[in-house]
mmCIF file of C-alpha atoms in Angstrom:
data_model
loop_
_atom_site.group_PDB
_atom_site.id
_atom_site.type_symbol
_atom_site.label_atom_id
_atom_site.label_comp_id
_atom_site.label_asym_id
_atom_site.label_seq_id
_atom_site.Cartn_x
_atom_site.Cartn_y
_atom_site.Cartn_z
ATOM 1 C CA MET V 742 -86.363 0.039 -88.167
ATOM 2 C CA SER V 743 -84.729 -2.629 -90.283
ATOM 3 C CA SER V 744 -81.199 -3.719 -90.957
ATOM 4 C CA ASP V 745 -79.134 -3.150 -94.069
ATOM 5 C CA LEU V 746 -79.870 -6.773 -95.008
ATOM 6 C CA ILE V 747 -83.582 -6.080 -95.535
ATOM 7 C CA ARG V 748 -84.655 -4.602 -98.857
ATOM 8 C CA ASP V 749 -87.359 -1.974 -99.083
ATOM 9 C CA VAL V 750 -89.473 -2.703 -102.146
ATOM 10 C CA THR V 751 -92.247 -0.685 -103.774
ATOM 11 C CA ASP V 752 -95.056 -1.273 -106.242
ATOM 12 C CA ALA V 753 -92.585 -0.236 -108.948
ATOM 13 C CA THR V 754 -89.784 -2.607 -107.846
ATOM 14 C CA PHE V 755 -91.771 -5.597 -106.525
ATOM 15 C CA GLU V 756 -91.721 -7.561 -109.774
ATOM 16 C CA ALA V 757 -87.984 -7.178 -110.340
ATOM 17 C CA GLU V 758 -86.889 -7.653 -106.732
ATOM 18 C CA VAL V 759 -89.357 -10.329 -105.634
ATOM 19 C CA LEU V 760 -91.169 -12.035 -108.495
ATOM 20 C CA LYS V 761 -88.088 -12.285 -110.731
ATOM 21 C CA ALA V 762 -85.601 -13.040 -107.958
ATOM 22 C CA GLU V 763 -83.427 -16.103 -108.473
ATOM 23 C CA GLY V 764 -83.892 -17.402 -104.945
ATOM 24 C CA PRO V 765 -86.514 -17.333 -102.214
ATOM 25 C CA VAL V 766 -87.746 -13.968 -100.956
ATOM 26 C CA LEU V 767 -89.594 -13.451 -97.680
ATOM 27 C CA VAL V 768 -91.743 -10.311 -97.937
ATOM 28 C CA GLU V 769 -93.380 -8.466 -95.067
ATOM 29 C CA PHE V 770 -96.342 -6.246 -95.889
ATOM 30 C CA TRP V 771 -96.290 -3.651 -93.121
ATOM 31 C CA ALA V 772 -97.391 -0.218 -91.936
ATOM 32 C CA ASP V 773 -95.580 2.195 -89.641
ATOM 33 C CA TRP V 774 -98.673 2.740 -87.470
ATOM 34 C CA LYS V 775 -99.165 -0.984 -86.737
ATOM 35 C CA GLU V 776 -97.409 -2.122 -83.543
ATOM 36 C CA GLN V 777 -97.265 -5.745 -84.714
ATOM 37 C CA SER V 778 -95.336 -4.601 -87.772
ATOM 38 C CA LYS V 779 -92.782 -2.921 -85.531
ATOM 39 C CA ALA V 780 -92.562 -6.088 -83.423
ATOM 40 C CA MET V 781 -91.600 -8.088 -86.527
ATOM 41 C CA ALA V 782 -88.455 -6.011 -87.145
ATOM 42 C CA PRO V 783 -86.095 -8.048 -84.917
ATOM 43 C CA VAL V 784 -87.492 -11.319 -86.273
ATOM 44 C CA LEU V 785 -86.884 -10.215 -89.855
ATOM 45 C CA ASP V 786 -83.435 -8.854 -88.974
ATOM 46 C CA ASP V 787 -82.540 -12.245 -87.476
ATOM 47 C CA ALA V 788 -83.889 -14.160 -90.481
ATOM 48 C CA ALA V 789 -81.977 -11.922 -92.887
ATOM 49 C CA ALA V 790 -78.723 -12.349 -90.956
ATOM 50 C CA THR V 791 -79.115 -16.077 -90.306
ATOM 51 C CA HIS V 792 -80.000 -16.942 -93.902
ATOM 52 C CA GLN V 793 -77.864 -14.339 -95.678
ATOM 53 C CA GLY V 794 -77.015 -15.535 -99.178
ATOM 54 C CA LYS V 795 -79.806 -18.143 -99.132
ATOM 55 C CA LEU V 796 -82.877 -15.992 -98.473
ATOM 56 C CA THR V 797 -83.680 -12.407 -99.366
ATOM 57 C CA VAL V 798 -85.843 -10.525 -96.877
ATOM 58 C CA ALA V 799 -87.889 -7.590 -98.123
ATOM 59 C CA LYS V 800 -90.517 -5.194 -96.781
ATOM 60 C CA ILE V 801 -93.227 -3.220 -98.531
ATOM 61 C CA ASN V 802 -95.093 -0.386 -96.833
ATOM 62 C CA ILE V 803 -98.791 -0.815 -97.613
ATOM 63 C CA ASP V 804 -99.600 2.855 -97.058
ATOM 64 C CA ASP V 805 -97.135 3.991 -99.713
ATOM 65 C CA ASN V 806 -97.697 1.011 -102.032
ATOM 66 C CA GLN V 807 -101.309 -0.113 -102.335
ATOM 67 C CA GLU V 808 -101.295 -1.990 -105.662
ATOM 68 C CA THR V 809 -99.055 -4.882 -104.635
ATOM 69 C CA PRO V 810 -100.897 -5.789 -101.402
ATOM 70 C CA ALA V 811 -104.219 -5.699 -103.277
ATOM 71 C CA ARG V 812 -102.831 -7.929 -106.035
ATOM 72 C CA HIS V 813 -101.654 -10.472 -103.455
ATOM 73 C CA GLY V 814 -104.830 -10.457 -101.369
ATOM 74 C CA VAL V 815 -103.256 -8.922 -98.285
ATOM 75 C CA SER V 816 -106.099 -8.115 -95.904
ATOM 76 C CA SER V 817 -104.274 -7.690 -92.596
ATOM 77 C CA ILE V 818 -100.847 -6.622 -91.463
ATOM 78 C CA PRO V 819 -98.261 -7.654 -90.870
ATOM 79 C CA THR V 820 -98.503 -10.315 -93.557
ATOM 80 C CA LEU V 821 -95.546 -12.464 -94.540
ATOM 81 C CA LEU V 822 -95.325 -14.085 -97.968
ATOM 82 C CA LEU V 823 -92.580 -16.436 -99.090
ATOM 83 C CA HIS V 824 -91.914 -16.334 -102.827
ATOM 84 C CA LEU V 825 -89.934 -19.272 -104.153
ATOM 85 C CA ARG V 826 -88.204 -18.862 -107.535
ATOM 86 C CA GLY V 827 -90.365 -15.885 -108.375
#
């Protein structure tokens, strides 16, 4: 579903991989059952490839990881959040 350039993050790794990242991180909150989430895959793949080394692209599955979306006020999916300097 996503390229090798896109990181899969979890509730357990979100702080280290997103909030404490040195550069900007674009995070998609997604679910496998949501067609719009699947439609975002090529867009995220392109962003990851185009901005490799300047932008980290990550995804977090909201079904498997419910704490992080709740903490960030995610109420619909897909939701994209851009974290700058953590």
